[in-house]
Coordinates of C-alpha atoms in Angstrom, one line a residue:
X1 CA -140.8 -53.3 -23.6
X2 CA -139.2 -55.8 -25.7
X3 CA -141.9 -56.8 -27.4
X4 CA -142.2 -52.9 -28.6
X5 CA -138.2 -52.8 -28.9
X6 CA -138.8 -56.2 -31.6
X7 CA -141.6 -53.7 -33.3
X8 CA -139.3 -50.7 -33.4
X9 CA -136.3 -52.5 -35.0
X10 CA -138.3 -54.2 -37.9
X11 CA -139.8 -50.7 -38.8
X12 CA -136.6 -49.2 -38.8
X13 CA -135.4 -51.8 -41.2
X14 CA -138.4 -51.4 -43.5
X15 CA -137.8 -47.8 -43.2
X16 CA -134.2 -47.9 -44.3
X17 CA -135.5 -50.4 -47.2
X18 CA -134.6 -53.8 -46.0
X19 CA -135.1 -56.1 -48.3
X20 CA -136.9 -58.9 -45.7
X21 CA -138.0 -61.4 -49.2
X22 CA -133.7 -62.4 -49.0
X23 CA -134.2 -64.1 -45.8
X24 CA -133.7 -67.8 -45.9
X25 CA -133.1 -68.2 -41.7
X26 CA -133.1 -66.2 -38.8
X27 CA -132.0 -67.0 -34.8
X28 CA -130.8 -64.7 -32.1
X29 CA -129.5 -64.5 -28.7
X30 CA -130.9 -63.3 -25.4
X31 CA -129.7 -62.4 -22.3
X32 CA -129.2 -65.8 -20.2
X33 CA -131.0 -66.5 -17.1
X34 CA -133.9 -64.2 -17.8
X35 CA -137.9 -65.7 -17.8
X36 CA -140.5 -64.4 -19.4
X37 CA -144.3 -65.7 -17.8
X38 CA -147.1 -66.5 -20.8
X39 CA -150.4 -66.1 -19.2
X40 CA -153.2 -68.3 -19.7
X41 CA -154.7 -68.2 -23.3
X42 CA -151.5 -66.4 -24.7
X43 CA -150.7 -69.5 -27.2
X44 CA -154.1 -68.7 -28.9
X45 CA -153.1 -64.8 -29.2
X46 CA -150.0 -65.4 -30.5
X47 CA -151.4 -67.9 -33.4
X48 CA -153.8 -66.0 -34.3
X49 CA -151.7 -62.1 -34.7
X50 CA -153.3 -59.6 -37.0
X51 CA -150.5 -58.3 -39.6
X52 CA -152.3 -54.9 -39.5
X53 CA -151.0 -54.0 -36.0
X54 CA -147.7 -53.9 -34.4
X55 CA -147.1 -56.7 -32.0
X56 CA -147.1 -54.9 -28.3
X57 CA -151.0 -53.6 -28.9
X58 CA -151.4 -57.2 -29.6
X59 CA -149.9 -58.9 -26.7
X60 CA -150.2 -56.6 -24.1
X61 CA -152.3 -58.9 -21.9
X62 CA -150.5 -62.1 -22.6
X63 CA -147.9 -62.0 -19.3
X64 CA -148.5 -63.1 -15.9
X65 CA -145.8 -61.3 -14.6
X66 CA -145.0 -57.6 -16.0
X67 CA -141.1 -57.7 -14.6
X68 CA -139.3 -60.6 -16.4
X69 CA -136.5 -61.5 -13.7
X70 CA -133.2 -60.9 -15.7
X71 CA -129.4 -61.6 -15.1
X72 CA -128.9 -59.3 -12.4
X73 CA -131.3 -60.4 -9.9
X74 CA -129.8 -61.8 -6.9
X75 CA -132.7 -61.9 -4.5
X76 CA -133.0 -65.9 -4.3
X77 CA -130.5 -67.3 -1.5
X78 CA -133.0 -68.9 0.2
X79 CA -134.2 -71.1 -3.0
X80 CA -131.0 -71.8 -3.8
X81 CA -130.1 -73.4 -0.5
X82 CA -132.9 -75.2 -0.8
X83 CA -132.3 -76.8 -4.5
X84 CA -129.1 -77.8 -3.5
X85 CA -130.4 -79.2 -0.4
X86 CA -133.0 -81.2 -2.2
X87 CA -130.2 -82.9 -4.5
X88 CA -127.8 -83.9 -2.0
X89 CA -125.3 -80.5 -1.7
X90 CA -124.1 -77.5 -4.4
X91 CA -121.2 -79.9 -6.1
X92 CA -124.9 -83.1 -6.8
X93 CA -125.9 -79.8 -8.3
X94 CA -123.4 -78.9 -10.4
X95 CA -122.6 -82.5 -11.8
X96 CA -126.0 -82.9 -12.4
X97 CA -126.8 -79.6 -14.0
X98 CA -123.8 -77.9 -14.9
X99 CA -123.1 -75.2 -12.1
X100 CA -124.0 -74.9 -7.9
X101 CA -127.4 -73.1 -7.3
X102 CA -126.4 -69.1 -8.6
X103 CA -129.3 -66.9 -7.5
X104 CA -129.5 -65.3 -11.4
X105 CA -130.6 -69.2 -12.5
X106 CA -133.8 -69.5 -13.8
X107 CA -134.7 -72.4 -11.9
X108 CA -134.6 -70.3 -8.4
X109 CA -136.0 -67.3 -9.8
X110 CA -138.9 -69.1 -11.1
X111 CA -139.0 -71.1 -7.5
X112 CA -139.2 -67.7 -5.7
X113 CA -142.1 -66.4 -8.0
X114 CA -144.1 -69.4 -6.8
X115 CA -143.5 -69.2 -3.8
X116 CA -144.3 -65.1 -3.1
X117 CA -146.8 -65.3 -6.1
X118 CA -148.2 -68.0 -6.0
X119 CA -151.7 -67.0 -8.2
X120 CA -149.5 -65.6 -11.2
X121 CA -147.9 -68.8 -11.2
X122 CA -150.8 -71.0 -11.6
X123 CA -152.2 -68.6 -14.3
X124 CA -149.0 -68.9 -16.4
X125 CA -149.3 -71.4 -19.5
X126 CA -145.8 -71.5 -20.5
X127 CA -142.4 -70.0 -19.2
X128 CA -139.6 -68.7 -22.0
X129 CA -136.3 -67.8 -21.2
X130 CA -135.5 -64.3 -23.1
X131 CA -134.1 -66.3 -26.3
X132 CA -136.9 -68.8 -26.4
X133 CA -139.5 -65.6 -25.8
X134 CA -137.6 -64.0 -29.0
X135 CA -137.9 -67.1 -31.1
X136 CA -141.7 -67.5 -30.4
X137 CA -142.4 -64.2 -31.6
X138 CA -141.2 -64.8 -34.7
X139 CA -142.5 -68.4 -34.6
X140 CA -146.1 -67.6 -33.6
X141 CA -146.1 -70.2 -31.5
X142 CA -144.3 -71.1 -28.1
X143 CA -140.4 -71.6 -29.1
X144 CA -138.9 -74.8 -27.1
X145 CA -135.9 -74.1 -24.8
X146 CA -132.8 -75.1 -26.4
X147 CA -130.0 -77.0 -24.8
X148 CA -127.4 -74.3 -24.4
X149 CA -129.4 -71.7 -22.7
X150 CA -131.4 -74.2 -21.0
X151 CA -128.4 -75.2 -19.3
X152 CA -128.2 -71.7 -17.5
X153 CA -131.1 -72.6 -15.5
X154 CA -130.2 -75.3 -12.7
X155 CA -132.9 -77.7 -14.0
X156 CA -131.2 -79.7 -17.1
X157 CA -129.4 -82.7 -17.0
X158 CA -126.4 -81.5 -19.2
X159 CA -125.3 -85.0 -19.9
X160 CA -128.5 -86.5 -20.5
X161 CA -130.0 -83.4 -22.1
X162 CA -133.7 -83.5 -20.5
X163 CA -135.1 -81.7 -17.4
X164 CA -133.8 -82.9 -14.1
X165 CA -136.4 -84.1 -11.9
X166 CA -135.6 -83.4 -8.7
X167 CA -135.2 -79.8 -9.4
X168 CA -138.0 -79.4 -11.4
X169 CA -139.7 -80.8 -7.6
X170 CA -137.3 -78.6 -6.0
X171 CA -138.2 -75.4 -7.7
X172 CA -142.4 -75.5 -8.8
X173 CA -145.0 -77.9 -9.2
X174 CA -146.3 -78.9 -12.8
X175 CA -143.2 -76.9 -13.8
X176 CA -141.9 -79.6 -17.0
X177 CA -145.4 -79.0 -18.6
X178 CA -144.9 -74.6 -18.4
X179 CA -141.4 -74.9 -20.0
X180 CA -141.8 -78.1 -22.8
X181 CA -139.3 -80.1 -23.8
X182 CA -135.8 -78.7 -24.4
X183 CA -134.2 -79.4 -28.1
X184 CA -130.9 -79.1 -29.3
X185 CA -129.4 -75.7 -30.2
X186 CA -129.0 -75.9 -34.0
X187 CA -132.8 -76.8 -34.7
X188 CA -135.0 -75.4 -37.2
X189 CA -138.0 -75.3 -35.0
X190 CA -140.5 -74.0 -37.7
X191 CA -140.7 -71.4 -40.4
X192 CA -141.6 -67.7 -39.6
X193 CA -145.4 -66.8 -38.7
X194 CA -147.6 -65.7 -41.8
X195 CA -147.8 -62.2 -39.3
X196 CA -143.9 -61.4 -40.8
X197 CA -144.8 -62.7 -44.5
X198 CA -147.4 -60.2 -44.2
X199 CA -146.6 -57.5 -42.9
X200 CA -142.5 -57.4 -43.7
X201 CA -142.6 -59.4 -46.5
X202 CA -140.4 -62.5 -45.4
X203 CA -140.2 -65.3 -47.5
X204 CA -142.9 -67.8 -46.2
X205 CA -140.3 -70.7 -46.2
X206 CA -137.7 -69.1 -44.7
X207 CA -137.0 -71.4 -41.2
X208 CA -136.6 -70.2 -37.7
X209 CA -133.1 -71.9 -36.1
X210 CA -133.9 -72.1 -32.1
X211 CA -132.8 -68.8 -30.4
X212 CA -129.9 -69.4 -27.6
X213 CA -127.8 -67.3 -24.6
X214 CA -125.8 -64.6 -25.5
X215 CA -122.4 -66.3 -24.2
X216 CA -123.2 -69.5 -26.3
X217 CA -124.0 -67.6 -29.2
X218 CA -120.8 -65.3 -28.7
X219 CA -118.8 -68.6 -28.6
X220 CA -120.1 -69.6 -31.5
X221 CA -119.5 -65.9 -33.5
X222 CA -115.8 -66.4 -32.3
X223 CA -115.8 -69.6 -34.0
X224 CA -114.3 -71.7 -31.0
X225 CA -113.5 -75.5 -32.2
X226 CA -112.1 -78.4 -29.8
X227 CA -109.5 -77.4 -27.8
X228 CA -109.5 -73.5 -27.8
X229 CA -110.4 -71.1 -25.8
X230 CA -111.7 -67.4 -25.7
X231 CA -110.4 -64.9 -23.3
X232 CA -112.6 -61.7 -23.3
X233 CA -109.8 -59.2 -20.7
X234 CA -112.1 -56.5 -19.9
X235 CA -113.4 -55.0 -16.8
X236 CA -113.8 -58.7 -15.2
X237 CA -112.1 -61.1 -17.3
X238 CA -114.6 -64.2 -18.7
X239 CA -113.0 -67.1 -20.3
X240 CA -115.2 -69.2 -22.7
X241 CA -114.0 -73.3 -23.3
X242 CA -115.0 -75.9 -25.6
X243 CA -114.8 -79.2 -23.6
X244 CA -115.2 -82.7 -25.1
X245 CA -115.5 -84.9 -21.2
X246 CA -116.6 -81.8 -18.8
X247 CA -115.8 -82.3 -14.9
X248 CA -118.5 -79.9 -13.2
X249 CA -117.2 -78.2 -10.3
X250 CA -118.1 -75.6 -7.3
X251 CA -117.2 -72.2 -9.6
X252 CA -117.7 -72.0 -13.5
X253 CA -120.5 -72.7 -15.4
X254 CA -120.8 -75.8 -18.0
X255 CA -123.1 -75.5 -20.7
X256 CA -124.5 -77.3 -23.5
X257 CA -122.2 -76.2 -26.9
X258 CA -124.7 -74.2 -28.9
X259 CA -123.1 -75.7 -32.3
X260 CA -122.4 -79.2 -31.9
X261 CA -124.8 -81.6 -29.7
X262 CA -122.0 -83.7 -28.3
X263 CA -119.7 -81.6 -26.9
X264 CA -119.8 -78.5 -24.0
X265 CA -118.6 -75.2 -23.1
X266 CA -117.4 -73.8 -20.1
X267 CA -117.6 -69.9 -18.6
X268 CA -114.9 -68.9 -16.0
X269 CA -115.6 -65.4 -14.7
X270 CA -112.7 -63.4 -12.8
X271 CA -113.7 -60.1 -11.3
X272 CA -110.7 -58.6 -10.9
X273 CA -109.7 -58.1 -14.5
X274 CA -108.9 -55.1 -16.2
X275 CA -109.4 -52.7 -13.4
X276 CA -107.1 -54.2 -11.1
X277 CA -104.2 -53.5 -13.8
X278 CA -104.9 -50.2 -14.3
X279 CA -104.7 -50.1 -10.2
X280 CA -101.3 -51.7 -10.8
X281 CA -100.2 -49.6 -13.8
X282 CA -100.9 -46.3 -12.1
X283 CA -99.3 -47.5 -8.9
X284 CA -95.8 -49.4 -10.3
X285 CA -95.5 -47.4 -14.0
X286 CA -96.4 -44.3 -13.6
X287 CA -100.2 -44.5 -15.1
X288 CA -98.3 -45.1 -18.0
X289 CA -98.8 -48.4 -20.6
X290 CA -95.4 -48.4 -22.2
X291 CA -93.7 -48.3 -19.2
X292 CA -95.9 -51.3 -17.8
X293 CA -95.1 -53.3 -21.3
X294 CA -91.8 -52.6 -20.8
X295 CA -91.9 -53.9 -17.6
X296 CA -92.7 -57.2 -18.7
X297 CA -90.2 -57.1 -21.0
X298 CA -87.6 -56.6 -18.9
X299 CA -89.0 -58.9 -16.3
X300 CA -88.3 -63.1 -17.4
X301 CA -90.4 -65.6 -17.7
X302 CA -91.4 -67.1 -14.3
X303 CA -90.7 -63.3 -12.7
X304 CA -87.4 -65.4 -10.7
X305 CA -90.2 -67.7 -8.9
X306 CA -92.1 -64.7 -7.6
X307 CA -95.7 -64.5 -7.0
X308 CA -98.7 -62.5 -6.2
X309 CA -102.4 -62.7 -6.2
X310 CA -104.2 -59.3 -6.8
X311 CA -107.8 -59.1 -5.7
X312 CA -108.9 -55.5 -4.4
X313 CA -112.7 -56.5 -4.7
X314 CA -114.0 -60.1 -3.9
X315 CA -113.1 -62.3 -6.9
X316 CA -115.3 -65.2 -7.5
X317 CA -112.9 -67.7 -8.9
X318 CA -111.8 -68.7 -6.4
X319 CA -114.2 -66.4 -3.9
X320 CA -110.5 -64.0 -2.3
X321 CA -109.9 -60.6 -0.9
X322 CA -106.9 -59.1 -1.1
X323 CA -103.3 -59.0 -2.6
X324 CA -100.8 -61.6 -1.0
X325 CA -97.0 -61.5 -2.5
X326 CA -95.0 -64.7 -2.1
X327 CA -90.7 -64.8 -2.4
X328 CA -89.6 -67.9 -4.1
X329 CA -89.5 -69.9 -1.0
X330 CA -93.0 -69.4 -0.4
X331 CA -92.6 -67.0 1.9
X332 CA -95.3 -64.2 2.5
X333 CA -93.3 -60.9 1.2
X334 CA -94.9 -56.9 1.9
X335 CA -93.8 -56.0 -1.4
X336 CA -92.4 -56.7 -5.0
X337 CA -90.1 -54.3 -6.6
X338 CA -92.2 -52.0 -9.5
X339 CA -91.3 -54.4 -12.6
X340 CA -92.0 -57.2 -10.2
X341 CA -95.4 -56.2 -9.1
X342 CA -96.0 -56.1 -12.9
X343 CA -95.4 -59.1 -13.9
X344 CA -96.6 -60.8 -10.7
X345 CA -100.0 -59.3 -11.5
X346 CA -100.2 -60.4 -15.3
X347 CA -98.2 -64.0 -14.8
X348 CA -100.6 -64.5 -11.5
X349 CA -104.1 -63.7 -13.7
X350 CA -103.0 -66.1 -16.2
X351 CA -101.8 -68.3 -14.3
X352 CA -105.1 -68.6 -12.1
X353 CA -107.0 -69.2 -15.6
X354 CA -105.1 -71.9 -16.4
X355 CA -105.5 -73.9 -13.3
X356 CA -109.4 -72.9 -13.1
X357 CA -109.3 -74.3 -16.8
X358 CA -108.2 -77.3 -16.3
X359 CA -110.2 -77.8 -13.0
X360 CA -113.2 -78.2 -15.7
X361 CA -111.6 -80.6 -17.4
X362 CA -110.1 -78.4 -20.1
X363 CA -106.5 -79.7 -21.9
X364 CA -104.1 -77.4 -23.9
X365 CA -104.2 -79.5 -27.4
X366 CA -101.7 -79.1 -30.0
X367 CA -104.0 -77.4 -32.1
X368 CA -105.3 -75.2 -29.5
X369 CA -105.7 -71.2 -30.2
X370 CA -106.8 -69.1 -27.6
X371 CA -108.3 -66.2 -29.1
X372 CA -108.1 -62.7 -26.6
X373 CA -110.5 -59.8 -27.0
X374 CA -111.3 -57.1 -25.1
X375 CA -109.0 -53.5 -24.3
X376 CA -106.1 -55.6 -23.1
X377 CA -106.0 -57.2 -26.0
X378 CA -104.5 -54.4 -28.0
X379 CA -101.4 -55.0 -25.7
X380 CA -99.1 -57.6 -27.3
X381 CA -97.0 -58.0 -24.0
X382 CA -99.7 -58.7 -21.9
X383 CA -100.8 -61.4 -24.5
X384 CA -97.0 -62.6 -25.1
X385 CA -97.7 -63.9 -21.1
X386 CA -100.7 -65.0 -21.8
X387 CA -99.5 -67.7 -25.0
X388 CA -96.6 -68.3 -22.8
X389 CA -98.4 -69.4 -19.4
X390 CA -100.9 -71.5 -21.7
X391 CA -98.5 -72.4 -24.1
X392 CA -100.4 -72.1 -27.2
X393 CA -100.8 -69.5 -30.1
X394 CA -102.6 -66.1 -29.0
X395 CA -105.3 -64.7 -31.6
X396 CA -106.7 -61.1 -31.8
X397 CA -110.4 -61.1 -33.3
X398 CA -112.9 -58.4 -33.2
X399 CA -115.8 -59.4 -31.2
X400 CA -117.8 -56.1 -31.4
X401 CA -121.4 -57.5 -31.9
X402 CA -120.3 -61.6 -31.1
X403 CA -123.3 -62.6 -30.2
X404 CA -125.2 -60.9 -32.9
X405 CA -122.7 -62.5 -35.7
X406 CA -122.6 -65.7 -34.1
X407 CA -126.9 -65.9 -34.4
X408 CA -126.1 -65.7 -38.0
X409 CA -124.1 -68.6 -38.7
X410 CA -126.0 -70.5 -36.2
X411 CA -128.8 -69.3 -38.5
X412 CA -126.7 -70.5 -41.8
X413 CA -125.6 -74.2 -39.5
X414 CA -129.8 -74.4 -39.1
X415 CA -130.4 -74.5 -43.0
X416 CA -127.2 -76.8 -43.2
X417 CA -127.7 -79.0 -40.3
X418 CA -130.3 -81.1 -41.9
X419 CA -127.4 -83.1 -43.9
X420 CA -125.3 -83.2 -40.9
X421 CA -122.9 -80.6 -41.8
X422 CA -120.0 -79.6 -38.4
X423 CA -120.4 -75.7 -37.7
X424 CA -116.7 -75.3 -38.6
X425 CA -117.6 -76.1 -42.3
X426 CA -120.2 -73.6 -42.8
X427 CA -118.1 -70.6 -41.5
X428 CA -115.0 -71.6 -43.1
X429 CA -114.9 -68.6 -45.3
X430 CA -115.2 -65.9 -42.0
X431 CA -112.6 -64.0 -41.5
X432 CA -109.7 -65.2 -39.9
X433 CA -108.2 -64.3 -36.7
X434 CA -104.2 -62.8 -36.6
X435 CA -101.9 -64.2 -35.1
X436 CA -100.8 -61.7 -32.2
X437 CA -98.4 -64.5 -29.8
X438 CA -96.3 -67.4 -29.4
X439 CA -95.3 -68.9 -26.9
X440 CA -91.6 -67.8 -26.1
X441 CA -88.7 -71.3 -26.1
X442 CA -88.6 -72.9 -22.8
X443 CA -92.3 -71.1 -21.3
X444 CA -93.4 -75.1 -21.0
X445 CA -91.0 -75.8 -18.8
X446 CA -91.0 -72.6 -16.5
X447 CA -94.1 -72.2 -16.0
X448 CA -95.1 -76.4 -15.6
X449 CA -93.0 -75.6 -12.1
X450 CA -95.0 -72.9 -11.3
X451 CA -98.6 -74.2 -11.8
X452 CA -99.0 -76.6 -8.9
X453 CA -97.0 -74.0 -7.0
X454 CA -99.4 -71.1 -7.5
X455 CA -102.2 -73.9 -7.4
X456 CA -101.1 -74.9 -3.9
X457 CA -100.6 -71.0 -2.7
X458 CA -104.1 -70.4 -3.6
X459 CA -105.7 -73.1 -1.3
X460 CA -103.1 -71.8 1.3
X461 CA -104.9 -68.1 0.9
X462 CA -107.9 -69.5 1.1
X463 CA -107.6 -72.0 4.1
X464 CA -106.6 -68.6 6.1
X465 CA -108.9 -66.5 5.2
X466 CA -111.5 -69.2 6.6
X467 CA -109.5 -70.2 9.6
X468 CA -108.8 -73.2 8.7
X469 CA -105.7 -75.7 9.1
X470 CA -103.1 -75.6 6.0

């Protein structure tokens, strides 16, 4: 299917008269986590394609398995008990590669195949994830992982940048040989195969720039540098970090920076986003926006040392049912009055970023931005909280299509990379964000008292709800 979805789009742009000779460098993004099996004698097939045929008629035979795994696949428990196991526990895991065992990771998806397949698996040649699948098609030739996708796998050492061992053993034998040696994101891995000069007309020189994850290449279309971060408030809320000295820990991802080889990003992902204050607005303003805005208006900073933690389904960070209310003393409370439940619910989400943030090892620098997309980021009160719990600028930037836009300036980095040139220089002249928040005089000081408050709260919620001593 997406080899015939590759097919359709190129005819579509020769229809509408592309002009394919202009391209000097291409790259892309697929979905993370996916794997795509090559079957035996594949490489030869895809070296040897015939310009006078679309691609599917060509590879149709090529796959050992016919149902890539993708994303939402959940089915692996059992292997991911036993990769952690084999490394010495789920936080060995995470230092070593980035994140606990997740049952969507590659590396236990791929371990479950051998193990209930185990034929397919020794007739596959190579194993791509979606990205480096993409690349090699236009490469005509297996595409190597790179290191930012790669690290969505459980099998890369994200410091050292080469394939853990012991999971590789964990997970499938002969396993390092079917997925090659990874290779840093902004390579130029080769120049497109003669099948595209011929039967598009590309340029014969221009370079393929290694393919990478659709969060790291949304990071880099938002043009995160050190220090900021990207808040995307939608139906869950997903924070993206640059981090210079990563601390792994039991929730979060830590990946490989897709633009610079020296330096990381983080994903945080909190379920209960955008839903939960639409539960909130129709239940304290009326169903009504303006009335929830000016709710936090009305309401001051640090909401009189009121709390409240909002989860109506299961939140993953940290893993919570349920809404719990505290007074100022600490105090369990039934209820907040309507403007108080408002701002509760807005100063708790932030609130709970922050300190998930910074349990990664992010800092708020003085030249930090935090740049909000997403539908509550049209709401400049909700993002005058947001500057003033993180204490840094808020940016508004239109992300529609970030991962697309962000494979073309990883694309224009590629051509550019060669002479050693940062990221940030080659997409200097992108537009620029506006400024949307600052934070308010005196939000440092409030809501540093609040912090290891709600911090301590949290782990007071969660020690309950597994029965355990506070």
């Amino acid at each position: 299917m997406w080899v015939q979805a590759l097919d359709i789009l190129l005819e579509k742009m020769r229809a509408s008269g592309f002009d394919f000779s202009r391209v000097l460098a291409l790259s892309g993004a697929g979905q993370q986590h996916g794997s795509i099996y090559w079957k035996a004698g594949a490489s030869r097939v895809l070296t040897s394609l015939s310009p006078d045929l679309p691609l599917h008629e060509q590879l149709q035979a090529c796959f050992s398995i016919h149902d890539c795994p993708v994303w939402m696949d959940s089915s692996t428990t059992a292997q991911c008990r036993q990769l952690e196991a084999a490394v010495g526990g789920a936080q060995a895991l995470s230092c070593l590669t980035g994140s606990r065992a997740y049952e969507r990771f590659t590396g236990n998806q791929i371990a479950k195949i051998y193990q209930q397949n185990p034929e397919a698996y020794s007739h596959t040649e190579r194993i791509s994830l979606v990205s480096s699948f993409a690349a090699s098609l236009f490469l005509g030739s297996y595409c190597p992982i790179d290191y930012s996708d790669g690290s969505g796998m459980n099998l890369l050492q994200i410091q050292d940048k080469v394939w853990a061992q012991a999971c590789l053993g964990a997970c499938a034998p002969h396993l390092e040989e079917k997925l090659g040696p990874p290779v840093p994101s902004c390579s130029v891995v080769g120049p497109v195969s003669s099948y595209y000069v011929q039967r598009y007309g590309f340029p014969s020189g221009c370079k393929v720039v290694a393919f990478t994850g659709d969060n790291p290449a949304s990071l880099a279309g938002m043009r995160l540098e050190e220090g900021d971060i990207a808040i995307s408030l939608g139906t869950s809320d997903t924070l993206f970090l640059w981090l210079q000295e990563p601390t792994p820990a039991l929730e979060g991802h830590i990946f490989c920076s897709p633009v610079d080889p020296r330096h990381y990003m983080a994903l945080l992902c909190f379920k209960n986003g955008s839903l939960m204050r639409e539960k909130i607005r129709d239940e304290s303003a009326s169903g009504s926006w303006s009335e929830f805005s000016k709710a936090l208006r009305s309401t001051e900073m640090g909401n009189g040392g009121n709390l409240g933690f909002y989860f109506d389904v299961k939140e993953i960070t940290p893993e919570m049912i349920g809404r719990h209310r505290f007074s100022p003393e600490n105090r369990e409370v039934p209820a907040f009055p309507a403007d108080v439940e408002i701002r509760a619910l807005i100063e708790g989400q932030f609130l709970a970023k922050r300190i998930h943030a910074e349990g990664l090892g992010y800092r708020v620098l003085p030249k930090t931005k935090i740049l909000a997309t997403g539908g509550a980021s049209h709401n400049g009160d909700i993002l005058q909280v947001l500057a003033d719990v993180f204490g840094a600028p808020v940016y508004v930037i239109d992300t529609a299509n970030s991962a697309c836009v962000g494979s073309a300036y990883r694309a224009f980095h590629g051509l550019a990379a060669g002479t050693g040139v940062p990221f940030s220089e080659v997409v200097k002249f992108a537009p620029s964000p506006r400024l949307a928040a600052t934070p308010s005089p005196g939000a440092a000081q409030v809501y540093a008292a609040l912090l290891p408050r709600y911090a301590q709260l949290e782990q007071r919620i969660l020690s309950q709800s597994q029965g355990l001593p506070e």
